[in-house]
Each structure stands twice: as C-alpha cells, then as structure tokens.
Tab-separated table of C-alpha atoms in Angstrom:
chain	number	residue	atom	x	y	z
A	1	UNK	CA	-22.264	20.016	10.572
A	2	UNK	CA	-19.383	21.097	8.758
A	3	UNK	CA	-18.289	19.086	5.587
A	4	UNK	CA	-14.505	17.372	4.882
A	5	UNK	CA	-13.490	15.807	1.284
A	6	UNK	CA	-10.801	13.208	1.273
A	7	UNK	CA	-10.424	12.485	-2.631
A	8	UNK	CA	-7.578	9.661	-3.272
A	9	UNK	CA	-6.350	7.982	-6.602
A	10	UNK	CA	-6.208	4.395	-5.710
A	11	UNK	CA	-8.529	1.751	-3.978
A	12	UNK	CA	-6.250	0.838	-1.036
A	13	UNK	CA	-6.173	4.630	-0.571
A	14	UNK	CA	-10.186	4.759	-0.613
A	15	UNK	CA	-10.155	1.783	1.896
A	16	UNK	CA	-7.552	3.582	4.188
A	17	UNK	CA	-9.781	6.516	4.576
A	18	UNK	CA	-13.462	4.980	4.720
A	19	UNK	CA	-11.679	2.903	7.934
A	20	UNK	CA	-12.189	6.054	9.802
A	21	UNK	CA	-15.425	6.902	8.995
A	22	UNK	CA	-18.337	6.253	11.543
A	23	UNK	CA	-21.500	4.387	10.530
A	24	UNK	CA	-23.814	4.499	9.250
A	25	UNK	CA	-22.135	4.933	5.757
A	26	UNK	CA	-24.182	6.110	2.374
A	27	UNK	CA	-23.063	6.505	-0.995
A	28	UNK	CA	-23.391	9.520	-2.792
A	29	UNK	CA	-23.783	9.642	-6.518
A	30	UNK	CA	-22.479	13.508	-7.959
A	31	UNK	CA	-22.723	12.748	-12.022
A	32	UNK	CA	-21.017	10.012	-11.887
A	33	UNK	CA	-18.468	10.439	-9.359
A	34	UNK	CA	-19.164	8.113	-6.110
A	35	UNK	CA	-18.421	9.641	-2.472
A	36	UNK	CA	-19.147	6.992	0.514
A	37	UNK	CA	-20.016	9.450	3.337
A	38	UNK	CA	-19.622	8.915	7.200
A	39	UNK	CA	-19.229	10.933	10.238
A	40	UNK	CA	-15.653	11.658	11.962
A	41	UNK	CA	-15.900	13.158	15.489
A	42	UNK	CA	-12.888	15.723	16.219
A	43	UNK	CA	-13.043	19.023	17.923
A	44	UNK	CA	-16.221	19.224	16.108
A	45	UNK	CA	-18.694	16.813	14.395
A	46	UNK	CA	-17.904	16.126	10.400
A	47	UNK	CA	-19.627	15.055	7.605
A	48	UNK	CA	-16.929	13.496	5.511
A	49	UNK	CA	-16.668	12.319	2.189
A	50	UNK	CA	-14.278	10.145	0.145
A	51	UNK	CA	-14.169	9.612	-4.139
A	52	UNK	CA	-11.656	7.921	-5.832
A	53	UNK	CA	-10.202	10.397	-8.449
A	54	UNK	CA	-7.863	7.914	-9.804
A	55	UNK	CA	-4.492	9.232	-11.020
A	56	UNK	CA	-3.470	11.957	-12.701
A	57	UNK	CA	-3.014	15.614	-11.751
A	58	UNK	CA	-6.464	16.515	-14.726
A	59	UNK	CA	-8.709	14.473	-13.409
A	60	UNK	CA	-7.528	15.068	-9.438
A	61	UNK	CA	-8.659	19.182	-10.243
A	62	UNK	CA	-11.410	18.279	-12.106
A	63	UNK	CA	-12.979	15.601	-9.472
A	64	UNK	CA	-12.301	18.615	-7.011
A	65	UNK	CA	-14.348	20.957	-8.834
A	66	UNK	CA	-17.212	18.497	-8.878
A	67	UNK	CA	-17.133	17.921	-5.084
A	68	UNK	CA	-17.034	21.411	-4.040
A	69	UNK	CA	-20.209	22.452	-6.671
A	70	UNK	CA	-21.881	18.713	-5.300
A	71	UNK	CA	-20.832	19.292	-1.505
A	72	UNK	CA	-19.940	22.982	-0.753
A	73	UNK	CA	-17.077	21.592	1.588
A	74	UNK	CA	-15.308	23.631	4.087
A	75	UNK	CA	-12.108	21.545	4.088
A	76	UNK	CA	-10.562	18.985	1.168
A	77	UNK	CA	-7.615	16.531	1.377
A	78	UNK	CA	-5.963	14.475	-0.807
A	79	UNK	CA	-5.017	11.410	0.951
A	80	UNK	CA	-2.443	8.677	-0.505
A	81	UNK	CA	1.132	7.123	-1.030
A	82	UNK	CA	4.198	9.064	-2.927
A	83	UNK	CA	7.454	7.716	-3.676
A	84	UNK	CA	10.446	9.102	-1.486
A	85	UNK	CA	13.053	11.425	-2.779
A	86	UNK	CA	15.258	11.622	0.256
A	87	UNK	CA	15.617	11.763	4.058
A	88	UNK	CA	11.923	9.657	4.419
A	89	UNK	CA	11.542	5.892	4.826
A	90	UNK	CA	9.323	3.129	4.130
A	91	UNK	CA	5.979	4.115	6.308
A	92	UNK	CA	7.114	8.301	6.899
A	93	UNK	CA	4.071	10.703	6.429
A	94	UNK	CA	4.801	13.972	4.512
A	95	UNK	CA	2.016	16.450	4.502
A	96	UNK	CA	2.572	19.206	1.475
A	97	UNK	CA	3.459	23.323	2.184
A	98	UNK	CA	4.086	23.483	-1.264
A	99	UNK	CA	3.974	21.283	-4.517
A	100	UNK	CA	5.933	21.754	-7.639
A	101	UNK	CA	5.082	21.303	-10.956
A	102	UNK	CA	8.004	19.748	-12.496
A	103	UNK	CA	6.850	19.072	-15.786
A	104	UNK	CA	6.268	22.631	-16.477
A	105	UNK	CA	8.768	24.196	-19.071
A	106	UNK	CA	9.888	25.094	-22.498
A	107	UNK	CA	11.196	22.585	-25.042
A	108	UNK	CA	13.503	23.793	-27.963
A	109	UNK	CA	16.481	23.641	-30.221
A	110	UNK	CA	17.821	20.862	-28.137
A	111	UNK	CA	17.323	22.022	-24.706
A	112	UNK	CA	14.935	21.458	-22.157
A	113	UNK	CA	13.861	25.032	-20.113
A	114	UNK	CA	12.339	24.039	-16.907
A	115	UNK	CA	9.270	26.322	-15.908
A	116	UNK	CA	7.971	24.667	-12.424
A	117	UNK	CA	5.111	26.373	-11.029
A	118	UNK	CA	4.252	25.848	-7.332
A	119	UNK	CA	1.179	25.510	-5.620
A	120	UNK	CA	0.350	25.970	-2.012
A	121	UNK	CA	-2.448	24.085	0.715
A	122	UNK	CA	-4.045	26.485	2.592
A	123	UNK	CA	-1.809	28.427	5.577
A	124	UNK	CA	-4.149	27.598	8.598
A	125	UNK	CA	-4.098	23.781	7.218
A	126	UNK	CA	-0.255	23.731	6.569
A	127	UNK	CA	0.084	25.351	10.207
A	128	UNK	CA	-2.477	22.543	11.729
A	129	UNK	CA	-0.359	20.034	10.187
A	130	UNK	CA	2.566	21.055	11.769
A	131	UNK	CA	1.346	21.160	15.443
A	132	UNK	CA	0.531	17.953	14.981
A	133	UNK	CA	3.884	16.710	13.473
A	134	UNK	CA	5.624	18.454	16.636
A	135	UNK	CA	3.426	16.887	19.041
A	136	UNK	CA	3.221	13.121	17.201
A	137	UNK	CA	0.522	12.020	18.502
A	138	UNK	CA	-1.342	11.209	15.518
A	139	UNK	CA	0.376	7.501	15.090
A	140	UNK	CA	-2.712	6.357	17.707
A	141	UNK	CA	-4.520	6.622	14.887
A	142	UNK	CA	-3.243	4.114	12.932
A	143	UNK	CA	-5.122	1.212	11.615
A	144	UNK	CA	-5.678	-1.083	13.002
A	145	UNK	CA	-3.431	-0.589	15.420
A	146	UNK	CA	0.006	1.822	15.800
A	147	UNK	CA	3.268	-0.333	14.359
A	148	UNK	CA	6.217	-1.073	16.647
A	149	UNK	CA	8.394	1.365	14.507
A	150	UNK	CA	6.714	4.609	14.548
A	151	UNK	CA	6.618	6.233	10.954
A	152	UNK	CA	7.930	9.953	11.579
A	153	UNK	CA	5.885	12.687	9.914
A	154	UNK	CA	7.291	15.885	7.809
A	155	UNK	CA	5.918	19.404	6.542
A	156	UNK	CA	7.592	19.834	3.003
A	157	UNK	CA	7.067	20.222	-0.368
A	158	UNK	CA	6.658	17.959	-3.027
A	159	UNK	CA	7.215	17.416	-6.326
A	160	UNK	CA	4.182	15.864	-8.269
A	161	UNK	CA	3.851	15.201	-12.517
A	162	UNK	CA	2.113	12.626	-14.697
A	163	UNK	CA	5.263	9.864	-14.896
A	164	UNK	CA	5.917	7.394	-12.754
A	165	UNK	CA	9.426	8.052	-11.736
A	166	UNK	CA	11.501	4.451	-11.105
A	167	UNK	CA	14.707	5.593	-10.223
A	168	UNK	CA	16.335	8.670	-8.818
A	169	UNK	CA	19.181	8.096	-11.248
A	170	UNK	CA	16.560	8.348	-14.253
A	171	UNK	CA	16.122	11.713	-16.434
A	172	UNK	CA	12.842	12.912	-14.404
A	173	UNK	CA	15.036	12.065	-11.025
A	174	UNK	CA	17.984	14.068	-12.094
A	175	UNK	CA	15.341	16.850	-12.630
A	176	UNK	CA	13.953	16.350	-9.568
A	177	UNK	CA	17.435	16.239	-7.805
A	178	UNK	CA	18.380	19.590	-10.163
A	179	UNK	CA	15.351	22.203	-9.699
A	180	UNK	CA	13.386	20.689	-6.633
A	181	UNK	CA	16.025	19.731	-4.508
A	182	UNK	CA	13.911	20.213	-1.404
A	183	UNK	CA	11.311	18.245	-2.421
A	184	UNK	CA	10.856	14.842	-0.149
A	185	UNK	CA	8.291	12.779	-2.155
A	186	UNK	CA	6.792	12.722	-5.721
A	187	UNK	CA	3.413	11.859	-6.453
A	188	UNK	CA	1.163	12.477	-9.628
A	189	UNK	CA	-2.212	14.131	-8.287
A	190	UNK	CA	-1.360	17.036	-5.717
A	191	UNK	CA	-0.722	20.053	-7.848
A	192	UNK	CA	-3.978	19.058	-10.155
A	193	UNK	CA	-5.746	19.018	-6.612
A	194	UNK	CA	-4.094	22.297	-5.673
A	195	UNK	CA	-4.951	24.188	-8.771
A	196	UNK	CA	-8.345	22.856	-8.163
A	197	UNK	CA	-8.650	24.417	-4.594
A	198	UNK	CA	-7.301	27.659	-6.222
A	199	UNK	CA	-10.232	28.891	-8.003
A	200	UNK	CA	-12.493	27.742	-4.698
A	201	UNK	CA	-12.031	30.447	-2.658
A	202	UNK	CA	-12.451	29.823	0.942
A	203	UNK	CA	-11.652	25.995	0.513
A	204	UNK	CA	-9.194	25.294	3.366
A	205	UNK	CA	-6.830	22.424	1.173
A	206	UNK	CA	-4.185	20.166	2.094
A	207	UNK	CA	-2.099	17.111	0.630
A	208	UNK	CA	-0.723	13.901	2.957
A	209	UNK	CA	0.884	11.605	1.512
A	210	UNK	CA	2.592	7.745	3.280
A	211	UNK	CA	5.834	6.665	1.654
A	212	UNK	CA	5.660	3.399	-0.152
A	213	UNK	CA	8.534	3.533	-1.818
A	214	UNK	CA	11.963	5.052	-2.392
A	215	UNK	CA	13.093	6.176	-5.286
A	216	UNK	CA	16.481	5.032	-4.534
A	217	UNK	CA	15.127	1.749	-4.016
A	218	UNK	CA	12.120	0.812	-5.759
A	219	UNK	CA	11.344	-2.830	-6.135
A	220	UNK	CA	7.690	-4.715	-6.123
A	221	UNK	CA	8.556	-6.444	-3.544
A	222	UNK	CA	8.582	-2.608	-1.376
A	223	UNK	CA	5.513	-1.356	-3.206
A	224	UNK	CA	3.294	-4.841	-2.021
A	225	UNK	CA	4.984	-4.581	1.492
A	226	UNK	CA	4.330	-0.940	1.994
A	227	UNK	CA	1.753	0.671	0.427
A	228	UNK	CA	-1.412	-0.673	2.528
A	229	UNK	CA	0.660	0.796	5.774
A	230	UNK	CA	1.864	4.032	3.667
A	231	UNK	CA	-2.005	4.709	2.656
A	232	UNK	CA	-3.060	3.725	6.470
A	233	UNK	CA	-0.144	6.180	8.072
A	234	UNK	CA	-1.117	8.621	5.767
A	235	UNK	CA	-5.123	8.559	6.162
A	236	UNK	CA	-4.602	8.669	10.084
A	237	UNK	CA	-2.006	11.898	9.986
A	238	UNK	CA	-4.723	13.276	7.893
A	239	UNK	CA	-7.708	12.573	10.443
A	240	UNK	CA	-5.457	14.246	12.693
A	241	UNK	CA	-5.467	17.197	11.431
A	242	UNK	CA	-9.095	17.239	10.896
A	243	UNK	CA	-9.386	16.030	14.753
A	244	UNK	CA	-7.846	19.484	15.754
A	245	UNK	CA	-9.187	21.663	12.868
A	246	UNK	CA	-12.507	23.839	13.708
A	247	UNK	CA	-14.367	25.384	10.954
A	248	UNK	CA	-15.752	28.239	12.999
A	249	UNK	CA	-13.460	31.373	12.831
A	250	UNK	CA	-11.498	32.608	15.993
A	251	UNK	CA	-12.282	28.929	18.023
A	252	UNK	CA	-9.138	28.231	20.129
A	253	UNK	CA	-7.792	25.150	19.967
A	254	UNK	CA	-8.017	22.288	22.816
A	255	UNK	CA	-4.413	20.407	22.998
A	256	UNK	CA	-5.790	17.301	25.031
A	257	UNK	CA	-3.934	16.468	28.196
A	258	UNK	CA	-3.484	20.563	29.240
A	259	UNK	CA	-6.065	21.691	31.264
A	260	UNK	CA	-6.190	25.756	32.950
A	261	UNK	CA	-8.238	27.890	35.596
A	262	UNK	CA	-8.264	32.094	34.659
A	263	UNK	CA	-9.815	34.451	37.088
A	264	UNK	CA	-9.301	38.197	35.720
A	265	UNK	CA	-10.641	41.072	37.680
A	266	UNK	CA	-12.419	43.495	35.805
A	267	UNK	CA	-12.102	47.231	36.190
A	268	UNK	CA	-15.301	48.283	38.965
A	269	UNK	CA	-14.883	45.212	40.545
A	270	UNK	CA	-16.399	43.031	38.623
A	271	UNK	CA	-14.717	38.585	38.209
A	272	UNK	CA	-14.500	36.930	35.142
A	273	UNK	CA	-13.935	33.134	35.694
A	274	UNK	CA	-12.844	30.413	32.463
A	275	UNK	CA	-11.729	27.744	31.989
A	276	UNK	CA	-10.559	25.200	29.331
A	277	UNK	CA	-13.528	23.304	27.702
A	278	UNK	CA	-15.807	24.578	30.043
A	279	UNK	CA	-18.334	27.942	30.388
A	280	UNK	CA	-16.900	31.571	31.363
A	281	UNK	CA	-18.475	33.494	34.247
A	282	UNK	CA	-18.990	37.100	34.710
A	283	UNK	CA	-19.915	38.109	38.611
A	284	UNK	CA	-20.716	41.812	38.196
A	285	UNK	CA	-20.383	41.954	42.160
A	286	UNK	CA	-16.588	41.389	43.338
A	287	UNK	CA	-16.781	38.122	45.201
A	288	UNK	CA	-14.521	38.023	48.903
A	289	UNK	CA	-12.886	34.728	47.531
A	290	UNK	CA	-12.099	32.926	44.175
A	291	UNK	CA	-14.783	30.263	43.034
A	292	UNK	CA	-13.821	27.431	40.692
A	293	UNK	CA	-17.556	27.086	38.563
A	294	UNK	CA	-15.439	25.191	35.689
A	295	UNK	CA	-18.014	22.266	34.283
C-alpha cells in the first residue's frame, strides 16, 4: 500500500485532513513528531499520514525530512489556509506550481536587493492538480457537505515568508505586489516544505492551500468566519488529487463517468479486446464476430 503525508501548521488544518481518513486511526510517534494514520481509498488504496508542523517555513522542511526517513512516502502535501493576494475569494482553493521566496535578498547602504528564489511541487502532481481544477469535481468532497457557493480552485504560484502580512498596502505587500506580481496567496510554510522535498528525490510534492483571508481585507471577524471552510476546501481539493494519483509508473488514469470498448486486430489475425477498468483479451485465432468480454 502506497504511503501519502499531509503535514499542516495549524490544528483546524490537522482536523480538516484527519476528516478524510478511514478508521481505524493510530498514532504514530517519529521522535517526537505525532502522525495520526488512516486509510484513503482513491484509484488505489493509501496509507496516509498527517503531523502538525506548526508554522514556519524551518520547521515545515525539517518535519518533512523526519517523515520521509520515519515513513519512506511516495507522495507529501502540505495542506492549509493562505491569505489572498488577488483575483481569489473567501473559500477559493489555490494549489502551488511554484512558490517564491520573498524574503530572500541583500540588505545594504540603504537599499533593500530582493533575491527571491523559487521552488517547484513535483510536475506529475502540479499536472494532477490541474485536471482536477478543469473538471471541478472535487467540491463533493467537501466536509461535511459541499456549500451553496462553490469555492473555485486555481494552479498558481505563491508567495510564502516568515511574517504575517496584514495589509496589501503594508511594506511586505508592496513587495509582494512589486517582484511576485503573479502570485495569488501568501502563506509562511510552502517553500520550507518545498526545499524539504528537494533533497528527497523521488518524493512526488505538492502545496494546497483554502483562502481565509484577503489581504485587501483582513479583519478577525473574516479569519473566524473562514478559516474552518478554507482548511476544509483545501483538505478535500487535496484528497482529490490523491483520489486520481497512482503511484505505479505508466497506470492510465480512470476519469469516472467515461467508459470505452477497443477491439484492434493484430497482424496474422489475431483480436485484442479492452476495455476501461476491466481485463484485455488476446484471441490468437481471428474470431467471425466481435465479442464484448469487458468485466
């Protein structure tokens, strides 16, 4: 059974995930570092596991480290809510094909030299997540039920540092606005989670994040509101994704609700029959008439 780790920074986060998880749940001690572990069914059966990092982009790559050496996982997610830079709203999902490093740069004789590095999820992840933006489905998975609104989803960077950024009219969100204009959400754990996938080669990586809050608009009243929905929008993109992903290399991909019959003739006469989600047949004998042996 292949192995997922969801890692998030805050409780409600932890709670949003572990709502999707199958029973019987056990807990997992790794030096420290708790992981409650369940069972997800997708295309395939996981083993998943969720820790609370906490915040910070350090201890988001270090927690990383310690659940691929504990857990040897073939997929890890970070999983949580991100404030919104622009064209999101309250509720939208934004899964990460890149993440800057804003704080990154040279301070001297006055001026500030921004240096933002950029870290990537892995390409088949980023590519999984987009099918299933397109075909927006995943709000079914919502917990505990979809909302009357559905929250949109988005494939697009994001900007992520160690300040909590209040306003998009402060000095971080004139940065922001300045060298990452494309960026739709901010958060302060993805590229410490990135450059801990980096040195895991083989680790297939991605970051989701629900929008609790706009920068443009940031009150308590939003945050309480919103980010129990943002975390749950977010956790059920993410099971998505993992709902469609298969570990094992070359595996074509089921999109539910399509179903097809093949027949191909093969040179000396020979019939190969398949189907979707069923067995392939090879008749070595050419057959008078075309048999349907789909199960």
């Amino acid at each position: 059974m292949p192995t997922a780790v969801f890692l998030t920074a805050l409780d409600l986060e932890h709670t949003a995930v572990a709502e999707h998880l199958s029973a019987p749940i056990t807990e997992r001690l790794e030096r420290g570092l708790i992981f409650d572990v369940g069972t997800f069914e997708g295309r395939v059966s996981w083993r998943v596991a969720v820790a609370q990092a906490g915040p910070g982009n350090s201890m988001a790559g270090v927690l990383l480290e310690r659940a691929v050496s504990a857990l040897a996982p073939e997929t890890a997610m970070f999983v949580g809510i991100a404030g919104g830079r622009k064209d999101v709203r309250h509720g939208d999902v934004v899964a990460a094909d890149a993440v800057y490093d804003y704080e990154s740069g040279k301070d001297g004789d006055g001026a500030y030299l921004p240096r933002i590095k950029t870290s990537a999820p892995s390409f088949a992840l980023v590519q999984r997540a987009q099918a299933v933006a397109r075909r927006a489905r995943w709000q079914e998975r919502i917990k505990p039920a979809p909302p009357v609104q559905a929250p949109a989803a988005f494939v697009k960077p994001i900007a992520a540092g160690g300040k909590v950024v209040a306003h998009d009219r402060s000095a971080t969100g004139r940065l922001l606005s300045t060298y990452c204009g494309d960026a739709l959400a901010v958060d302060m754990e993805s590229h410490g989670f990135l450059r801990g996938a980096y040195a895991n080669e083989g680790l297939e990586t991605l970051v989701v994040r629900g929008i609790s809050d706009l920068l443009s608009d940031k009150t308590a009243a939003n945050d309480e509101q919103w980010q129990v929905a943002a975390a749950r929008n977010a956790a059920a993109f993410a099971f998505e994704v993992l709902a469609m992903a298969d570990p094992r290399a070359g595996a074509p991909a089921e999109i539910p609700g399509t179903r097809w019959f093949q027949r191909n003739h093969a040179t000396g006469g020979g019939t190969v029959y398949a189907n979707q989600g069923g067995n392939q047949y090879i008749y070595l004998q050419a057959r008078g008439e075309e048999r349907d042996e789909s199960v």
